[in-house]
CSV table of C-alpha atoms in Angstrom, one decimal:
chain,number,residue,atom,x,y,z
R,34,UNK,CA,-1.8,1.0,-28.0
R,35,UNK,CA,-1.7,3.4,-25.2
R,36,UNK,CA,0.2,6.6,-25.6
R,37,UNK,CA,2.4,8.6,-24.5
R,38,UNK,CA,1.2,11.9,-23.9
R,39,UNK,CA,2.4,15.6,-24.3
R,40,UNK,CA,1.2,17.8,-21.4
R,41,UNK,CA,1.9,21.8,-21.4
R,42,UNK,CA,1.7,23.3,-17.9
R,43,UNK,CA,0.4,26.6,-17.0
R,44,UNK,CA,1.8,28.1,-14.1
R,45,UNK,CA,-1.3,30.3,-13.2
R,46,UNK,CA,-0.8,34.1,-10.9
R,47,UNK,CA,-3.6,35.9,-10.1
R,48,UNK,CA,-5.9,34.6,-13.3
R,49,UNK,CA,-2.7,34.9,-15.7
R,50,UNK,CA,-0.1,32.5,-17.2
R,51,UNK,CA,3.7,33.0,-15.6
R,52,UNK,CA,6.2,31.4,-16.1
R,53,UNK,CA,9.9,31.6,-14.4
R,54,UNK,CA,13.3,29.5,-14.2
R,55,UNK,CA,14.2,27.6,-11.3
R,56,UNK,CA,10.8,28.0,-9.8
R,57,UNK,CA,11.8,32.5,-9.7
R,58,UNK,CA,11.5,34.8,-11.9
R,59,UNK,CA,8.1,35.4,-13.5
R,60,UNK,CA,7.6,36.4,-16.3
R,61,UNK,CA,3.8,37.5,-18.2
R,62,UNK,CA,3.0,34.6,-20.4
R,63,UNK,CA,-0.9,34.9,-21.5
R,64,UNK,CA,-4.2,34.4,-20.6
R,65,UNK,CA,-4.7,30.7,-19.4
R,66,UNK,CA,-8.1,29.7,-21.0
R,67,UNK,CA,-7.0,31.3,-24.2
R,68,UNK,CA,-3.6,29.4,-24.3
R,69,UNK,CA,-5.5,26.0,-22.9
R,70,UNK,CA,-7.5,26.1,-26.0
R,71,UNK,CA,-5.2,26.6,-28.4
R,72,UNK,CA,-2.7,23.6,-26.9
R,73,UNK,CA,-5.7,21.2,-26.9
R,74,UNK,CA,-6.2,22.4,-30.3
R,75,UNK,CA,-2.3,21.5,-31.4
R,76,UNK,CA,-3.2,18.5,-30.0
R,77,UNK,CA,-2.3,18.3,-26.6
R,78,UNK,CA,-3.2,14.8,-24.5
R,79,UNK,CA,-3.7,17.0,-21.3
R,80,UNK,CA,-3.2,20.1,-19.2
R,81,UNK,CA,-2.2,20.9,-16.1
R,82,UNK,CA,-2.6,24.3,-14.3
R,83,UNK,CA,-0.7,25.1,-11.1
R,84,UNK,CA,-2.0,28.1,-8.9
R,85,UNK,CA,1.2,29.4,-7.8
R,86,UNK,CA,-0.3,31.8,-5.0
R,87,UNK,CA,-2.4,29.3,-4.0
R,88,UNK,CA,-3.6,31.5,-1.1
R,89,UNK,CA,-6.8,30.8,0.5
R,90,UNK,CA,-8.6,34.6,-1.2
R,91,UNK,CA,-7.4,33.1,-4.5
R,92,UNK,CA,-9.2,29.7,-4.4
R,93,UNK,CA,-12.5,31.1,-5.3
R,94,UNK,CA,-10.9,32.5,-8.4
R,95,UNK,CA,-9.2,29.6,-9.3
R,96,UNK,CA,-12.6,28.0,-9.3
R,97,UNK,CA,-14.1,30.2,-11.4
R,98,UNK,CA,-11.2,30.0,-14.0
R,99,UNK,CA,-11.5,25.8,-13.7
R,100,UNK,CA,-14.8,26.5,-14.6
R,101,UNK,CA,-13.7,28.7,-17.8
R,102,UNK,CA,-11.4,26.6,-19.0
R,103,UNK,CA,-13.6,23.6,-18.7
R,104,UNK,CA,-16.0,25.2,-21.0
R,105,UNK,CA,-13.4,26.1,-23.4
R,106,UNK,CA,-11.8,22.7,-23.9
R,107,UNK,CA,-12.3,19.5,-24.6
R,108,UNK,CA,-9.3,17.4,-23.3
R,109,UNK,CA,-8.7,16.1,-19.4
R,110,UNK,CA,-7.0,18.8,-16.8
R,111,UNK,CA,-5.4,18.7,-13.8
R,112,UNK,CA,-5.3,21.6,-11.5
R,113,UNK,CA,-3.2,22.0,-8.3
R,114,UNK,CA,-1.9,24.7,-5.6
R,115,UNK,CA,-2.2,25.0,-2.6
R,116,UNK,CA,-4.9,21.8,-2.6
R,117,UNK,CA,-5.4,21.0,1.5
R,118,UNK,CA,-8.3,19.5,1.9
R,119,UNK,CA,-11.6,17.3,0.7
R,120,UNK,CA,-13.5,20.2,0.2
R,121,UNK,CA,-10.6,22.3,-1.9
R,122,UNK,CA,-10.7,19.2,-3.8
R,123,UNK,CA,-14.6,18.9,-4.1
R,124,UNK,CA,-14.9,22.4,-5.2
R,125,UNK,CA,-12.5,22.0,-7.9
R,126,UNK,CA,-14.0,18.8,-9.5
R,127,UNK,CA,-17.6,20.4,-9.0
R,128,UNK,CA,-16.0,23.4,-11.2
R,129,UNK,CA,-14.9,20.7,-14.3
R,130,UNK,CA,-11.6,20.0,-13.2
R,131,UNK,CA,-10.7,15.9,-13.9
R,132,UNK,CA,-8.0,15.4,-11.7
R,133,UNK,CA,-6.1,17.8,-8.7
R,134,UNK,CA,-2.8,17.7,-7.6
R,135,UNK,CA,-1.1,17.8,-4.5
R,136,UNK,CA,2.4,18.4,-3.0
R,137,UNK,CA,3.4,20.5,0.1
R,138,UNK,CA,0.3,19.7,2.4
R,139,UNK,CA,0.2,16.1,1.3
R,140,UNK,CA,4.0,15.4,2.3
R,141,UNK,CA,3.1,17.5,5.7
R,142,UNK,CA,-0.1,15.4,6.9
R,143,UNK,CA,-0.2,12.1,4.4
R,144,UNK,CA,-3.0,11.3,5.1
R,145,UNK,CA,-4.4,14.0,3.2
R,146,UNK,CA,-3.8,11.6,0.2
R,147,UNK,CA,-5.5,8.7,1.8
R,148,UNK,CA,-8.7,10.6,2.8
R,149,UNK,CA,-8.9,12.1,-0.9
R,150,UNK,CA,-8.1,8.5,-3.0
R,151,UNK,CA,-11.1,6.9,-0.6
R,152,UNK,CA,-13.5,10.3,-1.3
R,153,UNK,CA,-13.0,10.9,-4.9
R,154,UNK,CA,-10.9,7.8,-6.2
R,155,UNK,CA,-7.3,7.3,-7.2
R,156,UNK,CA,-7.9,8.4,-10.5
R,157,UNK,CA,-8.0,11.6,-10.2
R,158,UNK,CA,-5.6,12.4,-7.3
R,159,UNK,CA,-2.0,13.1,-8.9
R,160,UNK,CA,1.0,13.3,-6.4
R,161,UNK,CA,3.7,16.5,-7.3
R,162,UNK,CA,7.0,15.7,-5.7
R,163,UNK,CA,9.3,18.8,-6.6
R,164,UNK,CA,12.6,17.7,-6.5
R,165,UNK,CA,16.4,18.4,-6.2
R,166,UNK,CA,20.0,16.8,-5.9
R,167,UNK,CA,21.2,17.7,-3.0
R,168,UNK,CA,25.4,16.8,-1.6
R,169,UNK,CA,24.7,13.4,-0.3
R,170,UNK,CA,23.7,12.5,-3.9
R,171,UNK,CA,19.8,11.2,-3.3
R,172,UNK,CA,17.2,13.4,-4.8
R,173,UNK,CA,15.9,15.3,-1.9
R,174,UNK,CA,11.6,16.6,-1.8
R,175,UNK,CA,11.0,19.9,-1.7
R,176,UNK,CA,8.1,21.8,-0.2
R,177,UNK,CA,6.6,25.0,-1.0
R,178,UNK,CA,7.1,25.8,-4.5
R,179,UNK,CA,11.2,25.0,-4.0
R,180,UNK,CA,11.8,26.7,-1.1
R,181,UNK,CA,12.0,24.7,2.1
R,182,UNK,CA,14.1,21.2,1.8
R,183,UNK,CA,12.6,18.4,4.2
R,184,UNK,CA,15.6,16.4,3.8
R,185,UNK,CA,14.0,13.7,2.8
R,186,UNK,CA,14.6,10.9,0.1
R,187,UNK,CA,11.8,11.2,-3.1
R,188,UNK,CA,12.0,7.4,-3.9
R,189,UNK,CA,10.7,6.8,-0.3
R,190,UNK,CA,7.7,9.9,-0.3
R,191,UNK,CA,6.6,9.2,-3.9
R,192,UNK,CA,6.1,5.0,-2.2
R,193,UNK,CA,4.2,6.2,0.3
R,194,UNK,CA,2.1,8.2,-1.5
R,195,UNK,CA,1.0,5.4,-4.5
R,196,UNK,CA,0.7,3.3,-1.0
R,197,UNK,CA,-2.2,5.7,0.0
R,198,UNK,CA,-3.7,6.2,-3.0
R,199,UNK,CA,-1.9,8.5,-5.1
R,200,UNK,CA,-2.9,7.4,-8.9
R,201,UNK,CA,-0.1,9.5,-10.8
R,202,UNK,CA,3.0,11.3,-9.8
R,203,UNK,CA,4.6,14.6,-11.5
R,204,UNK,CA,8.0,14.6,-10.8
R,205,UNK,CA,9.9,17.8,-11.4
R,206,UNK,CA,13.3,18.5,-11.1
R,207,UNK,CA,14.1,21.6,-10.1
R,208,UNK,CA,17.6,21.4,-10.6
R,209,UNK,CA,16.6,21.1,-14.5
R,210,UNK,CA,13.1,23.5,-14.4
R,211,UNK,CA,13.1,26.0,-16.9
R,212,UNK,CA,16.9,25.9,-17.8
R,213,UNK,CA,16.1,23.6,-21.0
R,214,UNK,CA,18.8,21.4,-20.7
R,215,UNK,CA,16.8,18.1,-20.8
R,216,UNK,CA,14.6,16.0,-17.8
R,217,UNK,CA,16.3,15.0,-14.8
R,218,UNK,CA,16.3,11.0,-17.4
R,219,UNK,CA,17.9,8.7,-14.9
R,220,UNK,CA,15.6,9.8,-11.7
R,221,UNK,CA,12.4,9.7,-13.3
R,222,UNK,CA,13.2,6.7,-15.2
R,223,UNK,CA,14.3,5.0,-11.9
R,224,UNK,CA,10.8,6.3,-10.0
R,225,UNK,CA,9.0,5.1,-13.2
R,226,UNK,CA,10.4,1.8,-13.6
R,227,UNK,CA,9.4,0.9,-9.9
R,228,UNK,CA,6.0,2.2,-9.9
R,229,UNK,CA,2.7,0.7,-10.6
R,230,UNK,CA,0.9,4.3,-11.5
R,231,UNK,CA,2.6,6.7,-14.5
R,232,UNK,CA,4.9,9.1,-14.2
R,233,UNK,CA,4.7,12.6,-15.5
R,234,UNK,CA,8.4,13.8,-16.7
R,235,UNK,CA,8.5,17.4,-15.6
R,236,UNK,CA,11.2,20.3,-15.5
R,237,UNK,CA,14.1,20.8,-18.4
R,238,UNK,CA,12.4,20.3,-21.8
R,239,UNK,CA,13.9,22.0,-24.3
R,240,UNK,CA,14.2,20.6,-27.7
R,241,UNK,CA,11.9,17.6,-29.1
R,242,UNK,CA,14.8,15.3,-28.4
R,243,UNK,CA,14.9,16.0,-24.6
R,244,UNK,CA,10.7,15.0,-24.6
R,245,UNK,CA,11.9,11.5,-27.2
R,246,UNK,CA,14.8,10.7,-24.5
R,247,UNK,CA,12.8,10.6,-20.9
R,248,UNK,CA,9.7,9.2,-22.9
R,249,UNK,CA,11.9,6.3,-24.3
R,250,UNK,CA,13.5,5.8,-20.6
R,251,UNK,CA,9.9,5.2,-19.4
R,252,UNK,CA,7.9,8.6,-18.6
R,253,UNK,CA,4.4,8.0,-19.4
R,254,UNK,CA,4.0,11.7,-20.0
R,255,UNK,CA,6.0,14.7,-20.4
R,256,UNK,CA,5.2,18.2,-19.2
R,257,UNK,CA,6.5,21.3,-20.0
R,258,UNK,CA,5.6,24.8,-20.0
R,259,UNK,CA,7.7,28.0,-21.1
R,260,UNK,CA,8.8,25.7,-24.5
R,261,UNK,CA,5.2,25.7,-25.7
R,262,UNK,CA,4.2,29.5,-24.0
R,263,UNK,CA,6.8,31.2,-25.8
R,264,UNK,CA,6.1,29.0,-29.1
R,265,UNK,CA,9.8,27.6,-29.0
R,266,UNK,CA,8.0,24.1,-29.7
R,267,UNK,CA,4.7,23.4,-30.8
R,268,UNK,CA,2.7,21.1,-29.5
R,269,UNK,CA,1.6,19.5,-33.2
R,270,UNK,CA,5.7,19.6,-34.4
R,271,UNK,CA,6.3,17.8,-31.3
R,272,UNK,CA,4.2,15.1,-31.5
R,273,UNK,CA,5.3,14.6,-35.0
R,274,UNK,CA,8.2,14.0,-34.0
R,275,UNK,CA,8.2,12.1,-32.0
R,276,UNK,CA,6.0,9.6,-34.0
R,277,UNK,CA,9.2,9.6,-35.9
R,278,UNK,CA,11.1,8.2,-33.1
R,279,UNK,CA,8.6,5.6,-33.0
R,280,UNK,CA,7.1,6.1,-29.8
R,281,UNK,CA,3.3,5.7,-29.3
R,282,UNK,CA,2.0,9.2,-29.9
R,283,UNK,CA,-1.9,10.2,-30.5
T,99,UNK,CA,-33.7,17.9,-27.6
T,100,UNK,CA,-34.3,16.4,-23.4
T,101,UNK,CA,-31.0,15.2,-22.2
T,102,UNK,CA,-31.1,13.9,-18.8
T,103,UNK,CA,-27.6,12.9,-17.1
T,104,UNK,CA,-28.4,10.8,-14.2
T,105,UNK,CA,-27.0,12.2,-11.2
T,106,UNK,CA,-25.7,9.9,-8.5
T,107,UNK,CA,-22.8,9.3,-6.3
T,108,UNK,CA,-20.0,9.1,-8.9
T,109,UNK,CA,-17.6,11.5,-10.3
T,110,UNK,CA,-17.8,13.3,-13.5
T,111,UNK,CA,-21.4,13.8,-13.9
T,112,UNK,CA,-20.3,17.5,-14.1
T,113,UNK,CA,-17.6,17.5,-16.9
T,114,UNK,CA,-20.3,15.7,-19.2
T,115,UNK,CA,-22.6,18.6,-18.7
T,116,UNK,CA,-20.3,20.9,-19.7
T,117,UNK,CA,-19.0,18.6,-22.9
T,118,UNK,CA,-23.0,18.9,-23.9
T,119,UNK,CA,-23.0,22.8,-23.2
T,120,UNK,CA,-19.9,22.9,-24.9
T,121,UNK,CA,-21.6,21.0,-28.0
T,122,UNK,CA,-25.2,23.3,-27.3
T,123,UNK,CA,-27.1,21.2,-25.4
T,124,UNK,CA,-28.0,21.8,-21.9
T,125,UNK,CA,-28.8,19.1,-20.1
T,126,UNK,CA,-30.7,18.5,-17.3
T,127,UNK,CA,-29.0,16.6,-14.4
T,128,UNK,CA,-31.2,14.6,-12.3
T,129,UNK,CA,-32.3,11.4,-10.3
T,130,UNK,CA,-36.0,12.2,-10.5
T,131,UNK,CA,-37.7,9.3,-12.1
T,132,UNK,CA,-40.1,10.9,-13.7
T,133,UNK,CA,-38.0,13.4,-15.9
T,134,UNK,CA,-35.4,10.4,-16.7
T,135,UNK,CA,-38.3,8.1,-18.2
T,136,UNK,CA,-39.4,11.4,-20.4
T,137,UNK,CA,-36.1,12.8,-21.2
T,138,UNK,CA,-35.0,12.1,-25.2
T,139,UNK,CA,-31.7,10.8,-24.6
T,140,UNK,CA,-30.2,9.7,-21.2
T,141,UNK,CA,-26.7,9.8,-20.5
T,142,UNK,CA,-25.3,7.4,-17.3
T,143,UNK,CA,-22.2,8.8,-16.7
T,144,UNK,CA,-19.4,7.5,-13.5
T,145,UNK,CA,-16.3,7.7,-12.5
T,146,UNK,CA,-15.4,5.8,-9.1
T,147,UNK,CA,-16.2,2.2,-7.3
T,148,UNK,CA,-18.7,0.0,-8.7
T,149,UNK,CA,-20.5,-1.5,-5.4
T,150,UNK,CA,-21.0,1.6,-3.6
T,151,UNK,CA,-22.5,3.1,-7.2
T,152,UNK,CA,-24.8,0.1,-7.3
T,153,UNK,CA,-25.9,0.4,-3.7
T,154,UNK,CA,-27.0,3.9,-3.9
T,155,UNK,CA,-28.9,3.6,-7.4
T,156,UNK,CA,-30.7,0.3,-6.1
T,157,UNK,CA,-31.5,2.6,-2.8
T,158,UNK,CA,-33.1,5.2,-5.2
T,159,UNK,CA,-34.5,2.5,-7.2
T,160,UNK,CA,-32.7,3.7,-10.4
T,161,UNK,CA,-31.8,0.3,-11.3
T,162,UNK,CA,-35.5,-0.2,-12.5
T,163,UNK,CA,-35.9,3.3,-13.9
T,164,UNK,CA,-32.9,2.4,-16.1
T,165,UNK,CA,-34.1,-1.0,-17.5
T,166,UNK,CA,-37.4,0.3,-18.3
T,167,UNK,CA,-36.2,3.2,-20.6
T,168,UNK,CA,-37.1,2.7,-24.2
T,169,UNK,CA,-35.1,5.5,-25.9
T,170,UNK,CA,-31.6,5.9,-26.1
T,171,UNK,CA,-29.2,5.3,-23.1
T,172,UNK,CA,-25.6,5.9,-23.1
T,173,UNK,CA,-23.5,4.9,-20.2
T,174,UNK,CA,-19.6,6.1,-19.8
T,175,UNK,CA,-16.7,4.3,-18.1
T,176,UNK,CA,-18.2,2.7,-14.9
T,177,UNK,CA,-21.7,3.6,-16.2
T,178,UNK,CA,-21.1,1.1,-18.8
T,179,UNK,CA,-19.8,-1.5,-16.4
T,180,UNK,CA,-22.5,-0.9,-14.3
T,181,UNK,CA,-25.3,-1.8,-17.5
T,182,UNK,CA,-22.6,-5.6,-17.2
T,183,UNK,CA,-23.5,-8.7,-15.2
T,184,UNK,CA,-21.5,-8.3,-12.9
T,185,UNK,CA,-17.9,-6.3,-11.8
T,186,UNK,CA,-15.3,-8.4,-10.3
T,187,UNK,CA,-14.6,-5.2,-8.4
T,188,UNK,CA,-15.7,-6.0,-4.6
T,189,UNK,CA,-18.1,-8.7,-6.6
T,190,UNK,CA,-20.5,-6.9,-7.7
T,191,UNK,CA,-24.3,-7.6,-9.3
T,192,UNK,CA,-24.6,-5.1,-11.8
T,193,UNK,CA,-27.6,-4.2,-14.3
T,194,UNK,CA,-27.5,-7.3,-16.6
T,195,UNK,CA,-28.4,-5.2,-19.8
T,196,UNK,CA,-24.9,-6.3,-21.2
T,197,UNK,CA,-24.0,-10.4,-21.2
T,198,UNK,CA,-20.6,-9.1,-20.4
T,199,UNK,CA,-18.5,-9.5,-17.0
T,200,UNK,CA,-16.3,-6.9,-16.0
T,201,UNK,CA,-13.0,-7.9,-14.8
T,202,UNK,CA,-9.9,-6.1,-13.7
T,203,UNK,CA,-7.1,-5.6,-16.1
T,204,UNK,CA,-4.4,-8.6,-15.7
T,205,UNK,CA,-0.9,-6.8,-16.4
T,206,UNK,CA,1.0,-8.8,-19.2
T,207,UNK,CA,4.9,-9.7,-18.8
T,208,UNK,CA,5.0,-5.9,-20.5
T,209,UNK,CA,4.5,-4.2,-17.0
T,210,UNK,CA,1.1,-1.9,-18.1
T,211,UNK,CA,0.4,0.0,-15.4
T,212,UNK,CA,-2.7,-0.2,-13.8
T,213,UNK,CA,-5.2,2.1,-13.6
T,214,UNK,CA,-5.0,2.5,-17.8
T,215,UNK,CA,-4.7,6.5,-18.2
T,216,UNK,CA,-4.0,7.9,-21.0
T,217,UNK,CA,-5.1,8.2,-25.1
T,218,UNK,CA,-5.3,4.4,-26.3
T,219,UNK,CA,-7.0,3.6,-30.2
T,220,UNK,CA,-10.6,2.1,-30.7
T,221,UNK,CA,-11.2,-0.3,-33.1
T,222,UNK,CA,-13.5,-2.9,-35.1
T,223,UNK,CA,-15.9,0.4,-34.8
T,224,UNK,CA,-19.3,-1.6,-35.8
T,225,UNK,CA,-22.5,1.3,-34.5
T,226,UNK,CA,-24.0,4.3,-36.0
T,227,UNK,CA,-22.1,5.9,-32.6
T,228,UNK,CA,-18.8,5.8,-34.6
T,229,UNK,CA,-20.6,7.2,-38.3
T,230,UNK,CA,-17.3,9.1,-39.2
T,231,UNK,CA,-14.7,8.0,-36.8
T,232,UNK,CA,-12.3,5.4,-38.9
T,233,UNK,CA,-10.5,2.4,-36.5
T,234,UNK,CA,-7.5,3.7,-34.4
T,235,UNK,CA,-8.9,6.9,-33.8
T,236,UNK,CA,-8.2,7.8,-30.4
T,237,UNK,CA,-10.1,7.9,-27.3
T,238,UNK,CA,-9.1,8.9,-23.5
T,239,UNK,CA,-9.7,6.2,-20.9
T,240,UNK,CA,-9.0,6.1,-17.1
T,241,UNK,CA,-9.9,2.4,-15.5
T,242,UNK,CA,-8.5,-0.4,-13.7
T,243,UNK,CA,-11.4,-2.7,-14.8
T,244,UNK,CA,-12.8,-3.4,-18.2
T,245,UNK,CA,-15.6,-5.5,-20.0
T,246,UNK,CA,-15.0,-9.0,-21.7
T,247,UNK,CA,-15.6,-9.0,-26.0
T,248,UNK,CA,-18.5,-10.6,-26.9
T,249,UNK,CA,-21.3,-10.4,-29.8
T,250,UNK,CA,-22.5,-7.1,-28.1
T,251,UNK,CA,-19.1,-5.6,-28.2
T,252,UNK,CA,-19.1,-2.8,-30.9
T,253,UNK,CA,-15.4,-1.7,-30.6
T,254,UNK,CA,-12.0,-2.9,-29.0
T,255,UNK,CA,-9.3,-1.6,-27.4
T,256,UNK,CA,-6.0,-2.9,-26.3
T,257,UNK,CA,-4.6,-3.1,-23.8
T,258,UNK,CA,-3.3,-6.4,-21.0
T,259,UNK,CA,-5.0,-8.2,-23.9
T,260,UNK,CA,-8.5,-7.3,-25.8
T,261,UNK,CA,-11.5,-5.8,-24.2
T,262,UNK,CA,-14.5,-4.2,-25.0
T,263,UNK,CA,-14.2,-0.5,-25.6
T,264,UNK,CA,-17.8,-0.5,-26.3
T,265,UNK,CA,-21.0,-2.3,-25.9
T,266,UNK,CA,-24.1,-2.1,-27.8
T,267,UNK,CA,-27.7,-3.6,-27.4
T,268,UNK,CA,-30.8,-2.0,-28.4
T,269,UNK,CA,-31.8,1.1,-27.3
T,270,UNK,CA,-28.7,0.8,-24.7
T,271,UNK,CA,-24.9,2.0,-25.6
T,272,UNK,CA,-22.1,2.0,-23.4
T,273,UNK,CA,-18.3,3.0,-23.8
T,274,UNK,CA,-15.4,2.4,-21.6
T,275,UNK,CA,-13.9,5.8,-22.0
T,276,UNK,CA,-14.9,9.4,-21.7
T,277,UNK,CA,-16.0,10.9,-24.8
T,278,UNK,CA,-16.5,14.3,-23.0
T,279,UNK,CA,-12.8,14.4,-22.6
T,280,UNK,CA,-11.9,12.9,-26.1
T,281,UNK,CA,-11.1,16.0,-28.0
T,282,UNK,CA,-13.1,16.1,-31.5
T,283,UNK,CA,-13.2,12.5,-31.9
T,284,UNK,CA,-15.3,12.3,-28.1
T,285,UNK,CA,-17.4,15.0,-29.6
T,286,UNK,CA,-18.3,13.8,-32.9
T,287,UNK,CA,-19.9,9.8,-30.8
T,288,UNK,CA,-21.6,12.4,-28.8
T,289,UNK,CA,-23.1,14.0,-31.8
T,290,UNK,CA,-23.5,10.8,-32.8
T,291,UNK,CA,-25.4,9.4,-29.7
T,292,UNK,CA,-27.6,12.3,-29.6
T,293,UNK,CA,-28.7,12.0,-33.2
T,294,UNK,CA,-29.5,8.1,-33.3
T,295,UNK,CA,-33.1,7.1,-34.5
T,296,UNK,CA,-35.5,7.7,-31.3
């Protein structure tokens, strides 16, 4: 049976781990290869590291530590920020990334999305849609890491992105990133339910039931990153877990 | 030890050089024809579309290379569907080293979604490539389209139904998902491959 699986994100700043609440801030949280091999150890079923400077000096060393972590583990990886282009894309795969992720510069020029699923495949192109409840009640996109609103509707964006390609969507909730006080449930379930590609539960895991709840209300995955950084949960007790709440778990 | 990795124009050659650097073994990726028929093991690896992969290894005449090698071959993912009859995906002639049609996954009444991604279990393990790994270990796939069971299927997966996680005949292996990126279990079928009888 196909699982669901367990993904710890590491928000990367100039070569290190950070982590902060409501996308500000950051605090020190370790050395990324050291921590990626250590969570694919405890089990893991992915990873996903997100450049947060994402400017165009730091891509070279985010290539370089794609390539480190590549060598150090033995589990898939995503790795966004900042991710414009073909060849931003190409140069991270070519470093041992599996799949990249994309979110401000997709949502400004689609067809960035399109031009990447037909180049590299579907597969490996996941779609980030940070989002928020805004006044009117929908849940509103956000670009550039949480700080400019585009006013419009996620449910429409994340469609149009699966339309061109897109083969996976993380949706976070910024509303509920890094405050611990469970997933954003009935959004992601809703964007889940009418999708054809998986959906990656991001922003608000806090305790093992939070992961068992948004899992059972149809994530495919959950991601989560200061829990697991500052050892509130383990990956391992996790998973155990939730075996116990009889989801499919590897 | 002379691993070659065919090189060609689908994804994830690289991260299966790196899984055998990772295990000590550097491999040599290449399309030359002359280092693949004297390389110890070869390795056809592929992520991606399964026409335009056959078009450009017929262009390179790689699909003979491949059908004349006597020693160990292991394709992954599209690389295995690509040693099939034939893909359903734009109706594709494949290799013919496998009996097996490829076919894209039908989604059941249970609403699978489509590609597969994720950690599923292998089973009915019947090869020397699985020498340690018990059924429902699991394995990490990433495909829309998978291989029919038949008497050269050597383990099953489920999912929209039964299909052929991998395929066996001779000399020439194939499996459906990516041991490079299978944690210990992926490492342990490498080990595995690399250390079958030459």
């Amino acid at each position: 049976m196909l699982t669901k699986r367990i993904i710890p994100c590491l928000d990367i700043q100039n070569g290190r781990t950070v982590k902060g609440t409501n996308f500000v801030e950051l605090r020190d949280a370790g050395d990324p290869v050291e921590l990626a091999a250590i969570y694919a150890k405890e089990g893991a079923d992915e990873l996903v590291f997100l450049d947060i400077t994402a400017t165009h000096e730091g891509r070279k060393t985010l290539a370089d530590l794609v390539r480190r972590i590549a060598q150090a583990i033995n589990i898939p990886f995503t790795v966004g920020g900042g991710i414009a282009s073909v060849e931003d894309v190409r140069l991270l795969l070519d470093s041992g990334a599996d799949k990249i992720c994309v979110n401000s510069a997709a949502f400004k020029r689609p067809a960035l999305i399109t031009e990447l699923a037909a180049e590299f495949g579907s597969q490996c192109i996941v779609l980030a849609v940070d989002i928020k409840q805004n006044h009117g009640g929908y849940w509103e996109v956000y670009l550039n890491g949480g700080r400019t609103a585009t006013g419009s509707d996620c449910k429409e964006w994340i469609l149009e992105g699966v339309a061109r390609g897109a083969g996976e969507i993380l949706l976070t909730s910024m509303d509920h990133d890094g405050v611990k006080n469970g997933f954003a449930v009935d959004i992601t379930s809703e964007v889940a339910a009418s999708l054809s590609v998986p959906v990656i539960a991001s922003g608000g895991g806090g305790t093992p039931a939070h992961f068992a709840e948004v899992l059972q209300r149809g994530a495919d995955a959950a991601l989560a990153a200061s829990v697991f950084h500052f050892k509130e949960i383990s990956v391992q007790s996790l998973k155990q877990y939730l075996k116990t709440c009889n989801l499919p778990i590897r | 030890m002379n691993v070659v990795v065919i090189k060609y124009n689908a994804g994830n050659v690289r991260s299966v050089q790196i899984a055998l650097e990772r295990m000590g073994i550097t491999p040599e990726v290449t399309d030359d024809h002359e280092k693949i028929v004297k390389a110890d093991r070869v390795i056809f690896p592929g992520v991606g579309e399964a026409s335009s992969a056959m078009r450009y290894i017929k262009e390179r005449s790689l699909d003979k290379i491949i059908l004349s090698i006597q020693q160990p071959f292991l394709g992954i993912c599209l690389g295995m569907q690509l040693m099939c009859t034939h893909s359903e995906e734009n109706d594709t002639p494949c290799l013919g080293i496998f009996s097996q049609h490829v076919l894209r996954f039908n989604a059941t009444n249970q609403g699978e979604k489509i590609p597969q991604i994720g950690w599923n279990s292998i089973s009915e393990l019947r090869s020397p490539l699985f020498n340690g790994i018990t059924d429902d270990s699991f394995c990490y796939f990433v495909h829309s389209y998978r291989a029919d069971i038949g008497s050269e299927t050597i383990a099953v997966t489920n999912y929209c139904g039964r299909y052929s996680a991998a395929l066996a005949k001779g000399n020439f292996y194939g499996v459906q998902f990516h041991p490079e990126k299978s944690a210990s279990i992926g490492e342990v079928i490498l080990k595995n491959f690399i250390n079958l009888p030459d």
